[in-house]
Tab-separated table of C-alpha atoms in Angstrom:
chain	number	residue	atom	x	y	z
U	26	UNK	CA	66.899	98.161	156.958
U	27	UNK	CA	69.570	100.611	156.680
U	28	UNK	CA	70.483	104.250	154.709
U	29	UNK	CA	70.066	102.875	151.418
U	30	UNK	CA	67.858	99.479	151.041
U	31	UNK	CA	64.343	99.664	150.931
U	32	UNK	CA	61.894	97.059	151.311
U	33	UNK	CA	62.968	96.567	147.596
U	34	UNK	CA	66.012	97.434	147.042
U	35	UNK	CA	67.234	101.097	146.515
U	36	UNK	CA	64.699	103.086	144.899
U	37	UNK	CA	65.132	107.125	144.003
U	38	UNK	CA	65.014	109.683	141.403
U	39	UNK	CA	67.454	109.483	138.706
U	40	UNK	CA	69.929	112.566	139.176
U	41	UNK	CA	68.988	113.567	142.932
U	42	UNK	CA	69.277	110.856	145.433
U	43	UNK	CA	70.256	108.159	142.527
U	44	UNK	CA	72.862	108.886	140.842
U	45	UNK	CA	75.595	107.215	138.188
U	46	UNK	CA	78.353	107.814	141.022
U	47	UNK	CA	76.070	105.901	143.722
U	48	UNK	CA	75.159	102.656	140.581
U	49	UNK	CA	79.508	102.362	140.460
U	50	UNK	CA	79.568	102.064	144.233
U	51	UNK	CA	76.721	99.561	144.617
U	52	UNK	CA	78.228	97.616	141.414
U	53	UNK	CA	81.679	97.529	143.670
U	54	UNK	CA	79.903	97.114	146.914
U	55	UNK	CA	78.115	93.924	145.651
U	56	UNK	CA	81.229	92.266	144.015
U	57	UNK	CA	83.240	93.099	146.320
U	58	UNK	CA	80.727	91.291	148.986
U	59	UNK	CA	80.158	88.320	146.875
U	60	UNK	CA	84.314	87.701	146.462
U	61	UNK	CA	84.678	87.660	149.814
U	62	UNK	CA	81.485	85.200	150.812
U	63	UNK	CA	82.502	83.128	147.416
U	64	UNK	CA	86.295	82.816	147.877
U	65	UNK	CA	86.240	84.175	143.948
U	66	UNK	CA	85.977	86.853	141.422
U	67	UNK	CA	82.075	86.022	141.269
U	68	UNK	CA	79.468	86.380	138.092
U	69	UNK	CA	76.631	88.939	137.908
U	70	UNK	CA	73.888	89.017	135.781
U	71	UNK	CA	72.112	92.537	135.069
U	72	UNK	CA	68.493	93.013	133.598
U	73	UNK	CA	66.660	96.265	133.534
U	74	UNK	CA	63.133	97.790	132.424
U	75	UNK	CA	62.329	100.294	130.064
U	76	UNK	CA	63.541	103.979	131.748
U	77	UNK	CA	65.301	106.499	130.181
U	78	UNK	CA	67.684	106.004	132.841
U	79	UNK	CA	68.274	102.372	132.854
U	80	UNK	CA	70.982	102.309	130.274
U	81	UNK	CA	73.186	104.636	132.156
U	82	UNK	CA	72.634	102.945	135.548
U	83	UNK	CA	73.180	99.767	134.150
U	84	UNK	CA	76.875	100.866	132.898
U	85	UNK	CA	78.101	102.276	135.900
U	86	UNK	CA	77.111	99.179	137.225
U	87	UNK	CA	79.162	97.204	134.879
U	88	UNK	CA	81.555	99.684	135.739
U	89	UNK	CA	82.016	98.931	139.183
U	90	UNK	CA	81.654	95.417	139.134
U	91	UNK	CA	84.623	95.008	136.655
U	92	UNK	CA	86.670	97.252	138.666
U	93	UNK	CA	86.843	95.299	140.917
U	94	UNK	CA	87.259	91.798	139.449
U	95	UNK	CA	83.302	90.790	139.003
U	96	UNK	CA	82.375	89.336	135.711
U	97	UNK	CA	79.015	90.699	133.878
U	98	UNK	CA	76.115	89.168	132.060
U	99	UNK	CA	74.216	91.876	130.759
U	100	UNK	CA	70.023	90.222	129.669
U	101	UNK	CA	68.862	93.811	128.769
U	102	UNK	CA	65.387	94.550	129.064
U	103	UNK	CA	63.389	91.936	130.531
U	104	UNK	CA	60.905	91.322	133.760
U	105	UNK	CA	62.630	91.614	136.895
U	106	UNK	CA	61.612	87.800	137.350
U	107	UNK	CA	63.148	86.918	134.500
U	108	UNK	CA	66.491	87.906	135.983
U	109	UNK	CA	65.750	85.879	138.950
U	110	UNK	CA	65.300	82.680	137.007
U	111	UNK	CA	68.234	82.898	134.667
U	112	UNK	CA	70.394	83.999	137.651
U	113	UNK	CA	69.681	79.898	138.478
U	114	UNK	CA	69.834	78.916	135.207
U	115	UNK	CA	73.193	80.053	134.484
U	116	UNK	CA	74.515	79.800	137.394
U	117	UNK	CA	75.681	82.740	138.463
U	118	UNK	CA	76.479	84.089	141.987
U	119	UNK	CA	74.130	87.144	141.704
U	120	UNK	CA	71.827	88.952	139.650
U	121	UNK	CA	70.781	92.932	139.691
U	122	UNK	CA	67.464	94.267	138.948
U	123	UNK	CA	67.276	98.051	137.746
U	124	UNK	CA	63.845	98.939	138.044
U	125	UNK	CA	61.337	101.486	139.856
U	126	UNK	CA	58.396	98.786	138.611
U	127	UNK	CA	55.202	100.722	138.720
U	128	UNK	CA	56.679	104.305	139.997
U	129	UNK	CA	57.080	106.909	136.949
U	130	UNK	CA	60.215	106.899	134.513
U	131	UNK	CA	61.586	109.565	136.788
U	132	UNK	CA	62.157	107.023	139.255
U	133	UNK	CA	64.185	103.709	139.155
U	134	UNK	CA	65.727	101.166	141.661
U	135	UNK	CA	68.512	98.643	141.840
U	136	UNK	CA	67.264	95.378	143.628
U	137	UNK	CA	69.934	92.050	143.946
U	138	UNK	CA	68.947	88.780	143.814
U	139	UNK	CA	71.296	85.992	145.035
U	140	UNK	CA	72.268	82.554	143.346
U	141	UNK	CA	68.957	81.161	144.132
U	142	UNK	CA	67.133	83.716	143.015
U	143	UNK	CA	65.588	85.589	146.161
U	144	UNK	CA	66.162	88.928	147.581
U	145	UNK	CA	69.480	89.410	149.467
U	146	UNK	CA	69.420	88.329	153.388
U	147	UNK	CA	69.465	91.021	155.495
U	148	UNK	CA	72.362	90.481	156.799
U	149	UNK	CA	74.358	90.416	153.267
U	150	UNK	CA	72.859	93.578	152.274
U	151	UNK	CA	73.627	95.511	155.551
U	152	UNK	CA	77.577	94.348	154.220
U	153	UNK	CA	77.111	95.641	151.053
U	154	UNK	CA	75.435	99.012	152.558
U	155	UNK	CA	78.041	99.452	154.816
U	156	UNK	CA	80.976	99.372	151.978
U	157	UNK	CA	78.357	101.975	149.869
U	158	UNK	CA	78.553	104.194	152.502
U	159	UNK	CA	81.888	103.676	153.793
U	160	UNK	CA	85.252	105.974	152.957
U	161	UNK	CA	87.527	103.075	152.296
U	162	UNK	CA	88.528	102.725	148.959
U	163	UNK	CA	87.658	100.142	147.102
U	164	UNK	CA	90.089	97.021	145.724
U	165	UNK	CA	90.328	98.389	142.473
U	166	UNK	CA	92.191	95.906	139.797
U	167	UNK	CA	94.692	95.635	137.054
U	168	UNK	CA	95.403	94.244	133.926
U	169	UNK	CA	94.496	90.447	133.337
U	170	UNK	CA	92.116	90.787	136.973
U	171	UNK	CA	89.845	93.021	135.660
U	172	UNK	CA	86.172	91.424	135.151
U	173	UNK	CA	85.058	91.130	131.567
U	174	UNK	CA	81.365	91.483	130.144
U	175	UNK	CA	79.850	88.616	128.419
U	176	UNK	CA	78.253	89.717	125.449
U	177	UNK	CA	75.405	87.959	123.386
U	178	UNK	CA	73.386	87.446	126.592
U	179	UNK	CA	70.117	89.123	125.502
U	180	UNK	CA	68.523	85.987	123.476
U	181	UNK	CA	68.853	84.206	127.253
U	182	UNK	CA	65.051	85.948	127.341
U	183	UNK	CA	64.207	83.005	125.314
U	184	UNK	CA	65.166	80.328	127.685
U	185	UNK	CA	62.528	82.097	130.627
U	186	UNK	CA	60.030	82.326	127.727
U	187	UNK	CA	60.460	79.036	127.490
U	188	UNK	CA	60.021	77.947	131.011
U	189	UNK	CA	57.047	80.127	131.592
U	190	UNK	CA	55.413	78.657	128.195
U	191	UNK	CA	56.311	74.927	130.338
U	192	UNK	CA	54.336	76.061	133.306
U	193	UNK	CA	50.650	75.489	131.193
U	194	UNK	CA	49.512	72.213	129.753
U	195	UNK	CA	46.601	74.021	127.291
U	196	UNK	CA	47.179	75.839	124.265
U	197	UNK	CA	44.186	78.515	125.739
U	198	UNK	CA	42.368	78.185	122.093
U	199	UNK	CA	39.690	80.122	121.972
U	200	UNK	CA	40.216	82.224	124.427
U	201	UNK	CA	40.587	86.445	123.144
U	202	UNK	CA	42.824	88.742	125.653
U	203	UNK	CA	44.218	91.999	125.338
U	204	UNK	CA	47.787	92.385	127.387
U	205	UNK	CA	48.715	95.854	128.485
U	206	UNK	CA	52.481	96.205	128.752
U	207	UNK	CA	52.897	98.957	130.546
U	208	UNK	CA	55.716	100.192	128.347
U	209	UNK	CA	57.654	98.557	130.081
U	210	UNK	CA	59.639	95.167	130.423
U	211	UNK	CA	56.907	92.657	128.933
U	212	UNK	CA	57.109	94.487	125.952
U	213	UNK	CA	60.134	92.674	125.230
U	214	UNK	CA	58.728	89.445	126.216
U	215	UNK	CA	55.175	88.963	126.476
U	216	UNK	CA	54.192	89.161	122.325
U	217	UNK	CA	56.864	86.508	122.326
U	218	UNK	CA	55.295	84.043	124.811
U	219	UNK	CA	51.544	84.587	124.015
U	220	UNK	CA	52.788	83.478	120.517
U	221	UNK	CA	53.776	80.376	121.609
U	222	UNK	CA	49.831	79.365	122.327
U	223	UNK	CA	46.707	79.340	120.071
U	224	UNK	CA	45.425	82.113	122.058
U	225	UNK	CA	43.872	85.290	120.525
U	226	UNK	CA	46.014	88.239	121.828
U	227	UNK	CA	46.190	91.886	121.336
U	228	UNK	CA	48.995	94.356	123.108
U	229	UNK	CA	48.880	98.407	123.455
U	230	UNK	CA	51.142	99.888	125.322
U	231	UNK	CA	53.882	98.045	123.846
U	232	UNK	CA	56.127	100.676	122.423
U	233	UNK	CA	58.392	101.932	125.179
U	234	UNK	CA	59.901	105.143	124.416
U	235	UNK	CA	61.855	105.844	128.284
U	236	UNK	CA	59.708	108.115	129.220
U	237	UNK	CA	56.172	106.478	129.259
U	238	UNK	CA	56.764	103.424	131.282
U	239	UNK	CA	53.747	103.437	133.541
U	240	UNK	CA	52.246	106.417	131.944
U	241	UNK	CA	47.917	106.359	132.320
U	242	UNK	CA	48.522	102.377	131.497
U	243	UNK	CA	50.007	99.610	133.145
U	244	UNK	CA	48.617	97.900	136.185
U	245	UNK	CA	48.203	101.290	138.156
U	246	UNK	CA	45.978	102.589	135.221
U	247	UNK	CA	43.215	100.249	134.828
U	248	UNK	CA	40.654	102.685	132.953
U	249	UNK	CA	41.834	102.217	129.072
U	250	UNK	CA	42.507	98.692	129.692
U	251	UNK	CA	38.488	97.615	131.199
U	252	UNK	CA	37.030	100.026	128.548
U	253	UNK	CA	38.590	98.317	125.518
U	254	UNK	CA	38.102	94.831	126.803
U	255	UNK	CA	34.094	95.198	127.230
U	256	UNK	CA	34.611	97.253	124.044
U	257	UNK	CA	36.172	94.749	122.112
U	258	UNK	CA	34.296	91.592	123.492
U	259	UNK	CA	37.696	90.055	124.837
U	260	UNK	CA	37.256	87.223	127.733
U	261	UNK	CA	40.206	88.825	130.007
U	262	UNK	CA	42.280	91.919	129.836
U	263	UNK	CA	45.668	91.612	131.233
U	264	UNK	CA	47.852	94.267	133.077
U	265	UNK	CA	51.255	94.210	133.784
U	266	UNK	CA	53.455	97.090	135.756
U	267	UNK	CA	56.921	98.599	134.689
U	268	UNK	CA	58.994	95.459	135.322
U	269	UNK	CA	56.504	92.698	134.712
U	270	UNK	CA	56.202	91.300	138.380
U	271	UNK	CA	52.862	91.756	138.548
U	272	UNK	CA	49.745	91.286	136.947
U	273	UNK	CA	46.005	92.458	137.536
U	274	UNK	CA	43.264	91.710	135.153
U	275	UNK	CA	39.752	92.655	133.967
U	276	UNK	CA	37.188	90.610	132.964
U	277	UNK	CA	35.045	90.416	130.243
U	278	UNK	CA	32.502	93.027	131.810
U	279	UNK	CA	34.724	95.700	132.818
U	280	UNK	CA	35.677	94.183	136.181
U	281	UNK	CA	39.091	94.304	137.953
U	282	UNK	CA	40.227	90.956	139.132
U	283	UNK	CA	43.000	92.054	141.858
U	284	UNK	CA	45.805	89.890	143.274
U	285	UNK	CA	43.085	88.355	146.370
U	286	UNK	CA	40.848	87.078	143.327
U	287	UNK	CA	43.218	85.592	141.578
U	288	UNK	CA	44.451	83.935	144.521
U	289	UNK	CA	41.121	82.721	145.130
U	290	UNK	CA	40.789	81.068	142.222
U	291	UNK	CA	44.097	79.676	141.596
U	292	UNK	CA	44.080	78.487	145.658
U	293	UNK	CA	40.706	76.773	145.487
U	294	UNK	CA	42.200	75.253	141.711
U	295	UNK	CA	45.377	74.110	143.785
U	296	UNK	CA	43.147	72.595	146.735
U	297	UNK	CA	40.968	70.338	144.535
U	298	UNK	CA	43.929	69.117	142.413
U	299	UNK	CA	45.538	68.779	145.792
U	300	UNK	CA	48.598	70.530	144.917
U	301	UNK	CA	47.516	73.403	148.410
U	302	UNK	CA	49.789	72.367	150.796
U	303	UNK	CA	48.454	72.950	154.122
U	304	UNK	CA	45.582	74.045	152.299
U	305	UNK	CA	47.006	77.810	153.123
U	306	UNK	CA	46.997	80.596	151.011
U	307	UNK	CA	49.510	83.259	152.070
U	308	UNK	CA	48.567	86.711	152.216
U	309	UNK	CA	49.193	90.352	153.600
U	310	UNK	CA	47.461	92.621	156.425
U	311	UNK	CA	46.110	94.513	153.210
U	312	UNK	CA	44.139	91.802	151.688
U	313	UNK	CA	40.334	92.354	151.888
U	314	UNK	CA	38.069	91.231	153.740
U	315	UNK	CA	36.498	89.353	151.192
U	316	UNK	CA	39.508	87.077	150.772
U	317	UNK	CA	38.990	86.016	154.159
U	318	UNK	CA	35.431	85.429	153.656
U	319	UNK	CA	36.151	83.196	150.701
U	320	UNK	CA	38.979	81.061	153.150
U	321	UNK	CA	36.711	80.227	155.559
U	322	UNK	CA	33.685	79.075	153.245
U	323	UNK	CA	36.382	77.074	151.181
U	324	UNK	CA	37.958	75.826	154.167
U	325	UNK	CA	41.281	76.932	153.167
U	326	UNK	CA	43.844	78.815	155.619
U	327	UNK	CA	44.941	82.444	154.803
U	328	UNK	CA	48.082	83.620	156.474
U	329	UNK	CA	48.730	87.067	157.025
U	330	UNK	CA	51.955	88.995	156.794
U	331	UNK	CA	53.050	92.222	156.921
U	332	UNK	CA	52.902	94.091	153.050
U	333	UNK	CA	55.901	93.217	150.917
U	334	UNK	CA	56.008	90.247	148.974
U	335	UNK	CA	59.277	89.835	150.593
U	336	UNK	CA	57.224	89.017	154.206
U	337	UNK	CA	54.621	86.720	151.725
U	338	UNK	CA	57.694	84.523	150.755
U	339	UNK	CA	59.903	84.197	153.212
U	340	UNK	CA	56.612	82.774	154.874
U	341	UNK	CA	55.802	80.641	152.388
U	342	UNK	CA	59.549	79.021	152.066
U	343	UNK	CA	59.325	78.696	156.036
U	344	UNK	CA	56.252	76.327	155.793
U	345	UNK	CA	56.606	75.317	152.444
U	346	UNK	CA	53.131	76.817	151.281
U	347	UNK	CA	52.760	77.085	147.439
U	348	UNK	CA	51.011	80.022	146.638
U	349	UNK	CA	50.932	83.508	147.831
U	350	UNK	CA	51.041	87.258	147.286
U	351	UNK	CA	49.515	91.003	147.511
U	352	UNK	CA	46.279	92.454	146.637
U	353	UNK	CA	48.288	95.010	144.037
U	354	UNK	CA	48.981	91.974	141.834
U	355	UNK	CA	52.245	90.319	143.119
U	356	UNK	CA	51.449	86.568	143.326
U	357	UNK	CA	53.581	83.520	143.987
U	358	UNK	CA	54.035	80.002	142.343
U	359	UNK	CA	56.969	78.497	144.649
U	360	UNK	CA	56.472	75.505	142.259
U	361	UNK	CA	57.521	77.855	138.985
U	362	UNK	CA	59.371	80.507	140.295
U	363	UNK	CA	61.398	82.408	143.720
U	364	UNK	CA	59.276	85.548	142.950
U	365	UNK	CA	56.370	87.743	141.735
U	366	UNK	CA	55.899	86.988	138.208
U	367	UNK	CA	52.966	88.916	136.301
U	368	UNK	CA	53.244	86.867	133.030
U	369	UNK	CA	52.825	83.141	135.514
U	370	UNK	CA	50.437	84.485	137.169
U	371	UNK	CA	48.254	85.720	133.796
U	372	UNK	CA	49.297	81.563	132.367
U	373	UNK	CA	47.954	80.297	135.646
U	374	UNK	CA	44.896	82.652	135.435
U	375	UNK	CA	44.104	81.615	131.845
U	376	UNK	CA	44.783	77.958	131.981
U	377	UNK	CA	41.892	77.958	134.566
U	378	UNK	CA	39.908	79.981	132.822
U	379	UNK	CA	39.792	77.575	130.100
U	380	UNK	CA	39.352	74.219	131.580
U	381	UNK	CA	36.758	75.652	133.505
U	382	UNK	CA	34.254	77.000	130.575
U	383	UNK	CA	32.920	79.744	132.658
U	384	UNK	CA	33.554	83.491	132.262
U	385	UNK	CA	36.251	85.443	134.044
U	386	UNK	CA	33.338	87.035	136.124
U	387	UNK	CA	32.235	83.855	137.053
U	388	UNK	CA	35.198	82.588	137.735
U	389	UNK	CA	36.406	85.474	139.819
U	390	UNK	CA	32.898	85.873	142.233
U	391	UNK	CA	33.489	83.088	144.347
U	392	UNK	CA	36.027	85.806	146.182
U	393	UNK	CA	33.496	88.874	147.076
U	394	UNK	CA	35.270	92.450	147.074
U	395	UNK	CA	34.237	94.576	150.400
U	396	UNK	CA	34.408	98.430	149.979
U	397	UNK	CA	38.278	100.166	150.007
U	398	UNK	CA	39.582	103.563	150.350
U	399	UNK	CA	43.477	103.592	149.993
U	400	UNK	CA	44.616	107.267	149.939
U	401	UNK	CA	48.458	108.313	149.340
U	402	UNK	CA	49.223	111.060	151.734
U	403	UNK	CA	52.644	112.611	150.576
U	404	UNK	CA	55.448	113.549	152.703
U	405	UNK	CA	58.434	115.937	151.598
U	406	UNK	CA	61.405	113.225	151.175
U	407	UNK	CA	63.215	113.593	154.513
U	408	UNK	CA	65.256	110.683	156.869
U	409	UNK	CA	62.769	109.801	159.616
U	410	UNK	CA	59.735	112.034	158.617
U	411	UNK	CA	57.750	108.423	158.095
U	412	UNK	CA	58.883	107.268	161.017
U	413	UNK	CA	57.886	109.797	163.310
U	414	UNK	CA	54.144	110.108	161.449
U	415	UNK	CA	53.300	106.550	162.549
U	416	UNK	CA	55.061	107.205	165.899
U	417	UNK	CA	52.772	109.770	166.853
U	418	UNK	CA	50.044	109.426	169.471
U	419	UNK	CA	47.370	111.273	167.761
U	420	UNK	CA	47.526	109.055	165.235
U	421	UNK	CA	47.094	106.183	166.764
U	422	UNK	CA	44.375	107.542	168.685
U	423	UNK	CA	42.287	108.576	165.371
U	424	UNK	CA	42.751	104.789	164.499
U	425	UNK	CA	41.202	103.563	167.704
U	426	UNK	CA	38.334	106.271	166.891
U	427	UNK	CA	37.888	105.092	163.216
U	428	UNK	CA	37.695	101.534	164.368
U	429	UNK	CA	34.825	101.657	166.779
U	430	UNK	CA	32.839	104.068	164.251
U	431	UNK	CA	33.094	101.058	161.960
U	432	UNK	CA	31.591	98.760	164.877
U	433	UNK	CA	33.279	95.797	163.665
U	434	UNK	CA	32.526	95.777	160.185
U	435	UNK	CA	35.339	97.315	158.797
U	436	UNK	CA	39.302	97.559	159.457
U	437	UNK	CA	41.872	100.594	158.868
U	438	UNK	CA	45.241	99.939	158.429
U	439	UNK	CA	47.867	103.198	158.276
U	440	UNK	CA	51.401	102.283	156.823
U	441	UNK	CA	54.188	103.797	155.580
U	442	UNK	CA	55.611	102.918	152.278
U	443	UNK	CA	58.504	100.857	151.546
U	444	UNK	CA	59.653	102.512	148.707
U	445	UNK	CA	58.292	105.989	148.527
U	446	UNK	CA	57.999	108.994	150.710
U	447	UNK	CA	54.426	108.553	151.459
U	448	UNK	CA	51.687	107.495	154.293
U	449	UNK	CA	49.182	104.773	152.904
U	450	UNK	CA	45.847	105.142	154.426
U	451	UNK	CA	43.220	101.970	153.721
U	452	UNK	CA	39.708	101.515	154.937
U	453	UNK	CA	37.285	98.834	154.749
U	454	UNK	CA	34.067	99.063	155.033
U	455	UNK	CA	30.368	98.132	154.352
U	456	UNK	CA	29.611	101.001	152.231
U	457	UNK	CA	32.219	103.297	149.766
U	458	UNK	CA	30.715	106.017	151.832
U	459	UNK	CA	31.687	105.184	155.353
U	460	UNK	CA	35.581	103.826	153.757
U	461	UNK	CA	36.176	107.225	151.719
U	462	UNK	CA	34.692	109.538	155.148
U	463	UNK	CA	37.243	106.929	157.600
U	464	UNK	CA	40.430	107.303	155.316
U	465	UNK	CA	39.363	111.074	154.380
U	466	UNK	CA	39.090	112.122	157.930
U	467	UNK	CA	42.718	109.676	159.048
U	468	UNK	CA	44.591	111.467	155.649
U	469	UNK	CA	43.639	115.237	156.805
U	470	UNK	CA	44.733	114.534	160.397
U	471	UNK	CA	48.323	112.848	158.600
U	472	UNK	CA	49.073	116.007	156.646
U	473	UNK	CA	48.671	118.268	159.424
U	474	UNK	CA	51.508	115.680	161.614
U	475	UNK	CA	54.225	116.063	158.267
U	476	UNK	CA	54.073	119.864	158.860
């Protein structure tokens, strides 16, 4: 993928390897890439999370832009799929993301959507790498060709609000939830929206300060969130990360209800309203085993691609397939949206939910759970230190090992991270004991390969 782009975007630590100097560049890399495919000066909106950081990333990315001609649209803080939509609806030619979602507020990212709202091609964002990273100076303008910044943008949260709120036919009366923000971007929009239905709803972790995005809440943190739910007698607890792009839940015994769940039950909704096409759900290499299980009973299709939600759309725009995503919580409505979208995917959830009188637990067993380890092996931040970890023949000879101790009944998958410097280790199996030995004994063998 490059120097700089990720499998989402740039990603790095505010003040080390993501800087103010590097935002300006990208803001005159992108620009300048867009004037030249466009023929124009083009427009770029700019949404952000909650990060102490965000506010000075996201002006020396207005900075560069409108140095070199590009016009702004600043939404503020919002979900990261908010700036996808509104990047359609008002037509502009891109729109920038800066977010870390789930990592901590030391952390952030800058990710670019195009017109249509998906992730740059490849091929566009090795162009604007290569301009980051090149010594040519930039076509800086003058006077009257300098790109302007068009204020009053921020109430455009109201529009997505708006379309999200047109996505559910029910007003979900009756039904008590308690949404966990993160302290992050659905802070700014998710009291809004759930206000908008005769729902019962209660929020925590809803006051964003810039430095506890993410902090022991969120998606990542489930523990608060399941303890107040049973506590408090609610019928779902709802968890969204950093930027609001995904969503897990708990249900109204404690329960998580992960991305394959929710798939589950919003696929086999889809199939008997016969709104599946190719009666195909569309997941990753990480999904459990369990989600397969539930497939082949239902007689509905899962697809496999490799993790990113990236790989999980660009398959489902390929074959046209309508809903998709990743165990972590990242699901996909091509009929609402061109991305992950927490606060859909909670809607789509709850609509459900309701029309079908049962309990979230209820709901969410006809997709079984098998046994997981996934351990995060850390590796000191250097070019090529992943790559030459999964490289390694030792490694791939412990795999082989792990897999026939598991006989069949089990899988290990060893991956690197897209946007961290880390080795992921999962294993399934048929008890917790066996999956935490497998990935204990594959994570020991990985640390010794960083040295």
């Amino acid at each position: 993928m490059g120097k700089l782009f990720g499998t989402d975007g740039i990603r790095g630590i505010v003040g080390e390897n993501l800087t103010a100097e590097l935002a300006y560049r990208v803001g005159q890399a992108v620009a300048v890439t867009l004037a030249e495919e466009k023929g124009r000066q083009p427009l770029i909106t700019i949404g952000m999370d909650t990060r102490i950081s965000s506010d000075m990333l996201e002006g020396a990315l207005i900075a560069g832009i409108t140095s070199v001609g590009g016009d702004v649209m600043p939404l503020g803080t919002i979900p990261t799929p908010a700036v996808a939509y509104l990047t359609i609806k008002v037509e502009a030619d891109a729109g920038v993301v800066i977010s870390a979602s789930h990592n901590p507020f030391e952390h952030n990212g800058i990710k670019v959507f195009n017109g249509q709202g998906y992730k740059l091609s490849d091929a566009l964002e090795d162009r604007v790498e290569a301009k980051i990273l090149s010594d040519d100076p930039m076509p800086i303008k003058k006077g009257g060709e300098i790109g302007k910044r068009i204020h009053g943008m921020k109430n455009l949260k109201y529009e997505y609000i708006k379309h999200l709120r047109g996505t559910v036919q029910d007003d979900l009366g009756g039904l008590r939830v308690l949404i966990d923000c993160a302290n992050g971007a659905a802070a700014a929009t998710a009291p809004d929206l759930f206000a908008d239905f005769a729902i019962e709803a209660d929020f925590i972790h809803r006051k964003p300060n810039g430095v506890n995005i993410n902090l022991k809440c969120g998606s990542t943190h489930l523990k608060s969130l399941a303890a107040m739910v049973t506590a408090g007698e609610y019928d779902l607890g709802i968890a969204f990360d950093g930027d609001a792009d995904r969503c897990l839940m708990i249900d109204e015994k404690g329960n998580v209800v992960d991305g394959d769940k929710t798939m589950a039950v919003c696929g086999r909704y889809m199939r008997d309203q016969g709104l599946l096409t190719g009666r195909a759900i569309v997941g990753t290499v990480m999904s459990n085993l369990g989600l397969h299980e539930f497939c082949n009973k239902n007689n509905i299709r899962l697809i496999c691609t490799p993790v990113g939600d990236r790989n999980v759309l660009e398959k489902m725009l390929e074959f046209g397939y309508r809903i998709g995503g990743e165990q972590s919580g990242h699901t996909i409505f091509t009929d609402y949206a061109t991305t992950g979208d927490g606060q859909l995917t909670a809607l789509q959830f709850l609509q459900i939910l309701k029309r079908s009188g049962q309990t979230a637990s209820e709901l969410a067993s006809i997709c079984p759970s098998y046994p997981q380890t996934l351990v995060n092996v850390e590796l000191p931040n250097q070019p090529g230190l992943k790559e030459g970890v999964m490289a390694s023949q030792a490694l791939a000879e412990a795999v082989k090992r792990e897999e026939e101790l598991l006989g069949g009944e089990g899988r290990v998958l060893v991956r690197p991270s897209g946007t961290e410097p880390l080795i992921r280790v999962m294993v399934e199996a048929k008890t917790v004991r066996q999956a935490d030995e497998c990935a204990g004994r594959l994570a020991d063998l990985v640390k010794t390969l960083k040295l």
